[in-house]
PDB file of C-alpha atoms and ligand atoms in Angstrom:
ATOM      1  CA  MET A 283      62.936 110.861 244.286  1.00 80.00           C
ATOM      2  CA  ARG A 284      64.270 114.163 245.513  1.00 95.00           C
ATOM      3  CA  ALA A 285      63.499 117.358 243.599  1.00 97.00           C
ATOM      4  CA  LYS A 286      65.922 118.794 241.069  1.00 98.00           C
ATOM      5  CA  ILE A 287      66.160 122.576 241.289  1.00 98.00           C
ATOM      6  CA  VAL A 288      67.817 125.351 239.340  1.00 98.00           C
ATOM      7  CA  ALA A 289      67.633 128.663 241.201  1.00 98.00           C
ATOM      8  CA  GLY A 290      68.901 132.067 240.119  1.00 98.00           C
ATOM      9  CA  ASN A 291      70.123 134.419 242.824  1.00 98.00           C
ATOM     10  CA  TRP A 292      70.110 137.841 241.206  1.00 98.00           C
ATOM     11  CA  LYS A 293      71.760 139.528 244.204  1.00 98.00           C
ATOM     12  CA  MET A 294      71.753 143.352 243.952  1.00 98.00           C
ATOM     13  CA  ASN A 295      71.233 143.434 240.195  1.00 98.00           C
ATOM     14  CA  LYS A 296      68.373 144.464 237.855  1.00 98.00           C
ATOM     15  CA  ASN A 297      66.042 147.386 238.448  1.00 98.00           C
ATOM     16  CA  LEU A 298      62.285 146.998 237.903  1.00 98.00           C
ATOM     17  CA  ALA A 299      62.362 147.474 234.133  1.00 98.00           C
ATOM     18  CA  GLU A 300      65.326 145.123 233.766  1.00 98.00           C
ATOM     19  CA  THR A 301      63.659 142.578 236.029  1.00 98.00           C
ATOM     20  CA  GLU A 302      60.529 142.581 233.874  1.00 98.00           C
ATOM     21  CA  THR A 303      62.596 142.213 230.701  1.00 98.00           C
ATOM     22  CA  LEU A 304      64.608 139.267 232.038  1.00 98.00           C
ATOM     23  CA  LEU A 305      61.503 137.531 233.405  1.00 98.00           C
ATOM     24  CA  ALA A 306      59.695 137.925 230.077  1.00 97.00           C
ATOM     25  CA  GLU A 307      62.648 136.434 228.259  1.00 97.00           C
ATOM     26  CA  LEU A 308      62.953 133.539 230.714  1.00 98.00           C
ATOM     27  CA  SER A 309      59.227 132.803 230.495  1.00 96.00           C
ATOM     28  CA  ALA A 310      59.306 132.798 226.706  1.00 95.00           C
ATOM     29  CA  LYS A 311      62.311 130.482 226.516  1.00 96.00           C
ATOM     30  CA  LEU A 312      61.661 128.216 229.509  1.00 96.00           C
ATOM     31  CA  PRO A 313      62.255 124.628 228.418  1.00 95.00           C
ATOM     32  CA  ASP A 314      60.049 121.739 229.439  1.00 93.00           C
ATOM     33  CA  SER A 315      61.903 120.370 232.427  1.00 90.00           C
ATOM     34  CA  THR A 316      61.177 118.219 235.418  1.00 91.00           C
ATOM     35  CA  ALA A 317      63.419 120.505 237.472  1.00 96.00           C
ATOM     36  CA  GLU A 318      61.915 123.256 239.586  1.00 98.00           C
ATOM     37  CA  VAL A 319      63.052 126.694 238.469  1.00 98.00           C
ATOM     38  CA  MET A 320      63.342 129.623 240.878  1.00 98.00           C
ATOM     39  CA  VAL A 321      64.474 133.223 240.608  1.00 98.00           C
ATOM     40  CA  ALA A 322      65.367 135.610 243.426  1.00 98.00           C
ATOM     41  CA  PRO A 323      65.139 139.239 242.274  1.00 98.00           C
ATOM     42  CA  ALA A 324      65.754 142.165 244.630  1.00 98.00           C
ATOM     43  CA  TYR A 325      63.177 142.853 247.360  1.00 98.00           C
ATOM     44  CA  VAL A 326      61.629 145.909 245.727  1.00 98.00           C
ATOM     45  CA  ASN A 327      60.829 143.903 242.608  1.00 98.00           C
ATOM     46  CA  LEU A 328      59.426 140.754 244.210  1.00 98.00           C
ATOM     47  CA  ALA A 329      55.740 141.696 244.140  1.00 98.00           C
ATOM     48  CA  SER A 330      55.891 142.701 240.526  1.00 98.00           C
ATOM     49  CA  ALA A 331      57.848 139.549 239.650  1.00 98.00           C
ATOM     50  CA  VAL A 332      55.168 137.390 241.282  1.00 98.00           C
ATOM     51  CA  ARG A 333      52.487 139.140 239.185  1.00 97.00           C
ATOM     52  CA  THR A 334      54.514 138.791 235.995  1.00 96.00           C
ATOM     53  CA  LEU A 335      55.084 135.083 236.586  1.00 96.00           C
ATOM     54  CA  ASP A 336      51.497 134.411 237.634  1.00 92.00           C
ATOM     55  CA  ASN A 337      50.960 131.671 235.028  1.00 87.00           C
ATOM     56  CA  SER A 338      54.541 130.518 234.872  1.00 93.00           C
ATOM     57  CA  LYS A 339      56.268 127.484 236.342  1.00 95.00           C
ATOM     58  CA  ILE A 340      59.053 129.735 237.613  1.00 98.00           C
ATOM     59  CA  GLU A 341      58.844 130.354 241.368  1.00 98.00           C
ATOM     60  CA  VAL A 342      59.846 133.736 242.751  1.00 98.00           C
ATOM     61  CA  ILE A 343      61.848 133.481 245.973  1.00 98.00           C
ATOM     62  CA  ALA A 344      63.429 135.988 248.376  1.00 98.00           C
ATOM     63  CA  GLN A 345      67.172 136.490 248.885  1.00 98.00           C
ATOM     64  CA  ASN A 346      66.821 136.998 252.624  1.00 98.00           C
ATOM     65  CA  MET A 347      64.295 137.626 255.407  1.00 98.00           C
ATOM     66  CA  HIS A 348      64.300 138.783 259.024  1.00 98.00           C
ATOM     67  CA  TYR A 349      63.532 136.482 261.936  1.00 98.00           C
ATOM     68  CA  ALA A 350      61.127 138.763 263.818  1.00 98.00           C
ATOM     69  CA  GLU A 351      57.414 138.691 263.086  1.00 97.00           C
ATOM     70  CA  SER A 352      57.280 142.503 262.921  1.00 98.00           C
ATOM     71  CA  GLY A 353      58.559 145.538 264.798  1.00 98.00           C
ATOM     72  CA  ALA A 354      61.383 148.042 265.004  1.00 98.00           C
ATOM     73  CA  PHE A 355      63.859 146.534 262.549  1.00 98.00           C
ATOM     74  CA  THR A 356      64.474 149.357 260.098  1.00 98.00           C
ATOM     75  CA  GLY A 357      65.086 148.147 256.579  1.00 97.00           C
ATOM     76  CA  GLU A 358      64.073 144.546 257.217  1.00 98.00           C
ATOM     77  CA  ILE A 359      61.386 142.296 255.727  1.00 98.00           C
ATOM     78  CA  SER A 360      59.356 139.658 257.593  1.00 98.00           C
ATOM     79  CA  ALA A 361      58.081 136.231 256.605  1.00 98.00           C
ATOM     80  CA  ASP A 362      54.526 137.529 256.712  1.00 98.00           C
ATOM     81  CA  MET A 363      55.352 140.309 254.240  1.00 98.00           C
ATOM     82  CA  LEU A 364      56.820 137.767 251.852  1.00 98.00           C
ATOM     83  CA  LEU A 365      53.934 135.317 252.194  1.00 98.00           C
ATOM     84  CA  ASN A 366      51.460 138.133 251.692  1.00 98.00           C
ATOM     85  CA  ILE A 367      52.822 138.862 248.221  1.00 98.00           C
ATOM     86  CA  GLY A 368      53.021 135.197 247.256  1.00 98.00           C
ATOM     87  CA  ILE A 369      56.618 134.347 248.164  1.00 98.00           C
ATOM     88  CA  ASN A 370      56.938 130.980 249.895  1.00 98.00           C
ATOM     89  CA  THR A 371      60.680 130.371 249.820  1.00 98.00           C
ATOM     90  CA  ALA A 372      63.611 132.372 251.205  1.00 98.00           C
ATOM     91  CA  ILE A 373      67.347 132.009 250.760  1.00 98.00           C
ATOM     92  CA  ILE A 374      68.975 132.042 254.191  1.00 98.00           C
ATOM     93  CA  GLY A 375      72.675 132.034 255.041  1.00 98.00           C
ATOM     94  CA  HIS A 376      74.168 133.184 251.753  1.00 98.00           C
ATOM     95  CA  SER A 377      77.903 133.742 252.177  1.00 97.00           C
ATOM     96  CA  GLU A 378      77.520 137.411 251.251  1.00 97.00           C
ATOM     97  CA  ARG A 379      75.036 137.857 254.120  1.00 98.00           C
ATOM     98  CA  ARG A 380      77.472 136.057 256.401  1.00 97.00           C
ATOM     99  CA  ALA A 381      80.498 138.088 255.250  1.00 96.00           C
ATOM    100  CA  TYR A 382      79.087 141.591 254.714  1.00 97.00           C
ATOM    101  CA  PHE A 383      76.189 141.648 257.173  1.00 97.00           C
ATOM    102  CA  ALA A 384      77.701 139.645 260.009  1.00 97.00           C
ATOM    103  CA  GLU A 385      75.088 136.902 259.914  1.00 98.00           C
ATOM    104  CA  GLY A 386      76.395 134.035 261.992  1.00 97.00           C
ATOM    105  CA  ASP A 387      74.923 130.730 263.073  1.00 98.00           C
ATOM    106  CA  GLU A 388      72.819 132.268 265.841  1.00 98.00           C
ATOM    107  CA  ILE A 389      71.013 134.764 263.609  1.00 98.00           C
ATOM    108  CA  LEU A 390      70.681 132.199 260.838  1.00 98.00           C
ATOM    109  CA  SER A 391      69.104 129.730 263.262  1.00 98.00           C
ATOM    110  CA  LYS A 392      66.498 132.303 264.214  1.00 98.00           C
ATOM    111  CA  LYS A 393      65.795 133.032 260.559  1.00 98.00           C
ATOM    112  CA  VAL A 394      65.376 129.369 259.674  1.00 98.00           C
ATOM    113  CA  VAL A 395      63.075 128.794 262.649  1.00 98.00           C
ATOM    114  CA  ALA A 396      60.984 131.869 261.744  1.00 98.00           C
ATOM    115  CA  ALA A 397      60.658 130.827 258.112  1.00 98.00           C
ATOM    116  CA  LEU A 398      59.617 127.284 259.021  1.00 98.00           C
ATOM    117  CA  LYS A 399      57.203 128.510 261.683  1.00 98.00           C
ATOM    118  CA  ASN A 400      55.521 130.546 258.975  1.00 98.00           C
ATOM    119  CA  GLY A 401      55.309 127.525 256.683  1.00 98.00           C
ATOM    120  CA  MET A 402      57.957 128.777 254.314  1.00 98.00           C
ATOM    121  CA  ARG A 403      60.558 126.758 252.500  1.00 98.00           C
ATOM    122  CA  VAL A 404      64.192 127.542 253.280  1.00 98.00           C
ATOM    123  CA  LEU A 405      67.043 127.460 250.779  1.00 98.00           C
ATOM    124  CA  PHE A 406      69.927 127.265 253.227  1.00 98.00           C
ATOM    125  CA  CYS A 407      73.397 128.236 251.959  1.00 98.00           C
ATOM    126  CA  PHE A 408      76.735 127.358 253.475  1.00 98.00           C
ATOM    127  CA  GLY A 409      80.275 126.591 252.353  1.00 98.00           C
ATOM    128  CA  GLU A 410      83.892 127.026 253.267  1.00 97.00           C
ATOM    129  CA  GLU A 411      86.370 129.837 252.582  1.00 94.00           C
ATOM    130  CA  LEU A 412      89.539 129.214 250.601  1.00 93.00           C
ATOM    131  CA  GLU A 413      91.689 129.049 253.774  1.00 93.00           C
ATOM    132  CA  ASP A 414      89.470 126.279 255.145  1.00 95.00           C
ATOM    133  CA  ARG A 415      89.943 124.215 252.021  1.00 93.00           C
ATOM    134  CA  LYS A 416      93.668 124.867 251.859  1.00 91.00           C
ATOM    135  CA  SER A 417      94.108 123.773 255.458  1.00 94.00           C
ATOM    136  CA  GLY A 418      91.900 120.721 254.970  1.00 95.00           C
ATOM    137  CA  ASN A 419      89.308 122.051 257.393  1.00 96.00           C
ATOM    138  CA  HIS A 420      86.476 122.236 254.846  1.00 97.00           C
ATOM    139  CA  PHE A 421      84.560 119.141 255.930  1.00 98.00           C
ATOM    140  CA  LYS A 422      84.656 120.136 259.596  1.00 97.00           C
ATOM    141  CA  LEU A 423      83.581 123.668 258.773  1.00 97.00           C
ATOM    142  CA  VAL A 424      80.646 122.568 256.621  1.00 98.00           C
ATOM    143  CA  GLU A 425      79.586 120.067 259.264  1.00 98.00           C
ATOM    144  CA  SER A 426      79.532 122.806 261.901  1.00 98.00           C
ATOM    145  CA  GLN A 427      77.571 125.182 259.658  1.00 98.00           C
ATOM    146  CA  LEU A 428      74.923 122.488 259.204  1.00 98.00           C
ATOM    147  CA  LYS A 429      74.938 121.332 262.796  1.00 98.00           C
ATOM    148  CA  ASN A 430      74.730 124.773 264.390  1.00 98.00           C
ATOM    149  CA  VAL A 431      71.717 125.857 262.373  1.00 98.00           C
ATOM    150  CA  LEU A 432      69.817 122.780 261.219  1.00 98.00           C
ATOM    151  CA  PHE A 433      70.453 119.855 263.510  1.00 97.00           C
ATOM    152  CA  SER A 434      68.217 121.029 266.326  1.00 96.00           C
ATOM    153  CA  LEU A 435      65.206 121.076 263.999  1.00 97.00           C
ATOM    154  CA  GLU A 436      62.455 118.480 264.160  1.00 97.00           C
ATOM    155  CA  PRO A 437      62.920 115.744 261.547  1.00 98.00           C
ATOM    156  CA  ALA A 438      59.687 116.857 259.849  1.00 97.00           C
ATOM    157  CA  ALA A 439      61.219 120.263 259.116  1.00 98.00           C
ATOM    158  CA  TRP A 440      63.493 118.701 256.499  1.00 98.00           C
ATOM    159  CA  SER A 441      60.665 118.492 253.975  1.00 97.00           C
ATOM    160  CA  LYS A 442      60.870 122.300 253.848  1.00 98.00           C
ATOM    161  CA  ILE A 443      64.655 122.542 253.536  1.00 98.00           C
ATOM    162  CA  VAL A 444      66.760 122.774 250.415  1.00 98.00           C
ATOM    163  CA  LEU A 445      70.537 122.959 250.849  1.00 98.00           C
ATOM    164  CA  ALA A 446      72.965 124.910 248.714  1.00 98.00           C
ATOM    165  CA  TYR A 447      76.652 124.146 249.114  1.00 98.00           C
ATOM    166  CA  GLU A 448      78.498 127.212 247.895  1.00 97.00           C
ATOM    167  CA  PRO A 449      82.259 127.202 248.490  1.00 97.00           C
ATOM    168  CA  VAL A 450      83.072 130.876 248.992  1.00 94.00           C
ATOM    169  CA  TRP A 451      86.210 130.649 246.850  1.00 92.00           C
ATOM    170  CA  ALA A 452      84.074 129.658 243.862  1.00 91.00           C
ATOM    171  CA  ILE A 453      81.480 132.437 244.111  1.00 87.00           C
ATOM    172  CA  GLY A 454      81.785 135.060 241.400  1.00 83.00           C
ATOM    173  CA  THR A 455      85.415 134.117 240.840  1.00 84.00           C
ATOM    174  CA  GLY A 456      85.068 132.070 237.685  1.00 80.00           C
ATOM    175  CA  GLU A 457      86.789 129.291 239.587  1.00 80.00           C
ATOM    176  CA  THR A 458      84.315 126.489 240.104  1.00 85.00           C
ATOM    177  CA  ALA A 459      84.720 123.467 242.315  1.00 89.00           C
ATOM    178  CA  SER A 460      85.493 120.496 240.120  1.00 94.00           C
ATOM    179  CA  PRO A 461      82.579 118.084 239.672  1.00 96.00           C
ATOM    180  CA  GLU A 462      84.553 115.632 241.833  1.00 96.00           C
ATOM    181  CA  GLN A 463      85.020 118.201 244.617  1.00 96.00           C
ATOM    182  CA  ALA A 464      81.298 119.035 244.499  1.00 97.00           C
ATOM    183  CA  GLN A 465      80.311 115.364 244.580  1.00 98.00           C
ATOM    184  CA  GLU A 466      82.729 114.616 247.418  1.00 98.00           C
ATOM    185  CA  MET A 467      81.271 117.405 249.565  1.00 98.00           C
ATOM    186  CA  HIS A 468      77.649 116.654 248.674  1.00 98.00           C
ATOM    187  CA  ALA A 469      78.124 113.009 249.615  1.00 98.00           C
ATOM    188  CA  PHE A 470      79.701 114.122 252.883  1.00 98.00           C
ATOM    189  CA  ILE A 471      76.736 116.440 253.570  1.00 98.00           C
ATOM    190  CA  ARG A 472      74.268 113.634 252.928  1.00 98.00           C
ATOM    191  CA  LYS A 473      76.178 111.276 255.215  1.00 98.00           C
ATOM    192  CA  THR A 474      76.353 113.910 257.944  1.00 98.00           C
ATOM    193  CA  ILE A 475      72.570 114.353 257.764  1.00 98.00           C
ATOM    194  CA  ALA A 476      72.027 110.584 257.724  1.00 98.00           C
ATOM    195  CA  ASP A 477      74.126 110.274 260.878  1.00 98.00           C
ATOM    196  CA  ALA A 478      72.324 113.125 262.651  1.00 98.00           C
ATOM    197  CA  PHE A 479      68.805 112.186 261.497  1.00 98.00           C
ATOM    198  CA  ASP A 480      68.277 109.193 259.213  1.00 97.00           C
ATOM    199  CA  ALA A 481      68.956 107.891 255.727  1.00 97.00           C
ATOM    200  CA  THR A 482      65.487 108.743 254.420  1.00 97.00           C
ATOM    201  CA  ILE A 483      65.848 112.413 255.315  1.00 98.00           C
ATOM    202  CA  ALA A 484      69.364 112.468 253.882  1.00 98.00           C
ATOM    203  CA  ASN A 485      68.276 110.829 250.633  1.00 98.00           C
ATOM    204  CA  ASN A 486      65.281 113.102 250.182  1.00 98.00           C
ATOM    205  CA  VAL A 487      66.943 116.464 250.762  1.00 98.00           C
ATOM    206  CA  THR A 488      67.845 118.396 247.631  1.00 98.00           C
ATOM    207  CA  ILE A 489      71.450 119.623 247.675  1.00 98.00           C
ATOM    208  CA  LEU A 490      72.363 122.319 245.157  1.00 98.00           C
ATOM    209  CA  TYR A 491      75.855 123.358 244.166  1.00 97.00           C
ATOM    210  CA  GLY A 492      76.634 127.068 243.743  1.00 97.00           C
ATOM    211  CA  GLY A 493      79.756 128.876 242.617  1.00 96.00           C
ATOM    212  CA  SER A 494      80.561 129.909 239.049  1.00 94.00           C
ATOM    213  CA  VAL A 495      78.108 127.495 237.431  1.00 96.00           C
ATOM    214  CA  LYS A 496      77.948 128.359 233.726  1.00 96.00           C
ATOM    215  CA  PRO A 497      76.420 126.769 230.625  1.00 97.00           C
ATOM    216  CA  GLY A 498      79.811 125.226 229.858  1.00 97.00           C
ATOM    217  CA  ASN A 499      80.253 123.375 233.166  1.00 96.00           C
ATOM    218  CA  ALA A 500      76.676 122.817 234.381  1.00 97.00           C
ATOM    219  CA  GLU A 501      76.059 119.462 232.750  1.00 97.00           C
ATOM    220  CA  GLU A 502      79.162 117.847 234.201  1.00 97.00           C
ATOM    221  CA  ILE A 503      78.487 119.181 237.700  1.00 97.00           C
ATOM    222  CA  PHE A 504      74.802 118.171 237.566  1.00 98.00           C
ATOM    223  CA  SER A 505      75.719 114.686 236.372  1.00 98.00           C
ATOM    224  CA  LYS A 506      77.144 113.838 239.791  1.00 98.00           C
ATOM    225  CA  PRO A 507      74.812 111.609 241.822  1.00 98.00           C
ATOM    226  CA  ASP A 508      74.569 113.799 244.927  1.00 98.00           C
ATOM    227  CA  VAL A 509      74.298 117.128 243.075  1.00 98.00           C
ATOM    228  CA  ASP A 510      70.614 117.898 242.596  1.00 98.00           C
ATOM    229  CA  GLY A 511      70.909 121.201 240.762  1.00 98.00           C
ATOM    230  CA  GLY A 512      72.434 124.615 241.148  1.00 98.00           C
ATOM    231  CA  LEU A 513      72.196 128.008 242.768  1.00 98.00           C
ATOM    232  CA  ILE A 514      73.320 130.353 240.050  1.00 98.00           C
ATOM    233  CA  GLY A 515      74.600 133.921 240.437  1.00 97.00           C
ATOM    234  CA  GLY A 516      76.144 135.719 237.470  1.00 97.00           C
ATOM    235  CA  ALA A 517      74.861 133.339 234.809  1.00 98.00           C
ATOM    236  CA  ALA A 518      71.290 133.765 236.081  1.00 98.00           C
ATOM    237  CA  LEU A 519      71.355 137.384 234.916  1.00 98.00           C
ATOM    238  CA  VAL A 520      71.621 136.386 231.253  1.00 98.00           C
ATOM    239  CA  ALA A 521      68.482 134.666 229.972  1.00 98.00           C
ATOM    240  CA  ASP A 522      70.192 132.398 227.447  1.00 98.00           C
ATOM    241  CA  ASP A 523      72.787 131.271 230.002  1.00 98.00           C
ATOM    242  CA  PHE A 524      70.199 130.512 232.680  1.00 98.00           C
ATOM    243  CA  ILE A 525      68.049 128.630 230.159  1.00 98.00           C
ATOM    244  CA  ALA A 526      71.085 126.630 229.027  1.00 98.00           C
ATOM    245  CA  ILE A 527      71.787 125.700 232.658  1.00 98.00           C
ATOM    246  CA  ILE A 528      68.165 124.574 233.120  1.00 98.00           C
ATOM    247  CA  LYS A 529      68.507 122.452 229.989  1.00 97.00           C
ATOM    248  CA  ALA A 530      71.713 120.946 231.394  1.00 97.00           C
ATOM    249  CA  ILE A 531      69.790 119.367 234.223  1.00 94.00           C
TER     250      ILE A 531
HETATM  251  P1  LIG B 636      78.134 132.931 240.908  1.00 96.35           P
HETATM  252  O1  LIG B 636      77.347 131.936 240.096  1.00 96.35           O
HETATM  253  O2  LIG B 636      78.137 134.296 240.294  1.00 96.35           O
HETATM  254  O3  LIG B 636      79.497 132.421 241.248  1.00 96.35           O
HETATM  255  O4  LIG B 636      77.361 133.110 242.307  1.00 96.35           O
HETATM  256  C1  LIG B 636      76.969 131.997 243.016  1.00 96.35           C
HETATM  257  C2  LIG B 636      76.098 132.428 244.123  1.00 96.35           C
HETATM  258  O5  LIG B 636      76.535 133.085 245.053  1.00 96.35           O
HETATM  259  C3  LIG B 636      74.673 132.078 244.065  1.00 96.35           C
HETATM  260  O6  LIG B 636      74.045 132.340 245.267  1.00 96.35           O
END
């Protein structure tokens, strides 16, 4: 059985005091769930978040990481730095990193390889823009995003990979993919992986949906057979909303 996951990507929100407040509220209200729960606060607050959640089932993860081991990369953070403060998972390939920080397949490949080499788990994000969907190019685009970054990996690497399909047109827009659109794409992703590797890898990989998931639509999206949870932006910043989404799974 593949893992169910609900992850909150806080993006550039919440200072230290606000981070501590939200984490305390989440810890106090966390429901008993078989799903894994993750939160990704901003870099400067990661170490403190790990300490705060020391006895909690919530895993703290990073929003990004650099591919180099160390060196002259002003402003960047390495895998070793994350591991050293107790972070074992990094989001890689978020559409905002792709769009605003020019992270393309080549850089993302290096990041994924570096994370895996350091024994980290990768939450790999990808998804099409609105124009791709309108022109019917969305399946091709998603296939190439997967292929260019993940298909040269060793089969064993897949035990450390979680996928998050996030159609760019649904991120922060309030417009979510319909449960049918999410299921259709997730099934396509699983088939693409089965074709490139094998059915066992495809069936075992967790595929999250991200893009305007809210308490009101989470249950229907999560009910789809190939949707294994969600990567949540805006709604992860409000404790009651995030808790409701965890309960929906
Ligand atoms: P929203 O839930 O705010 O649409 O953001 C989704 C997202 O980008 C999570 O990484």
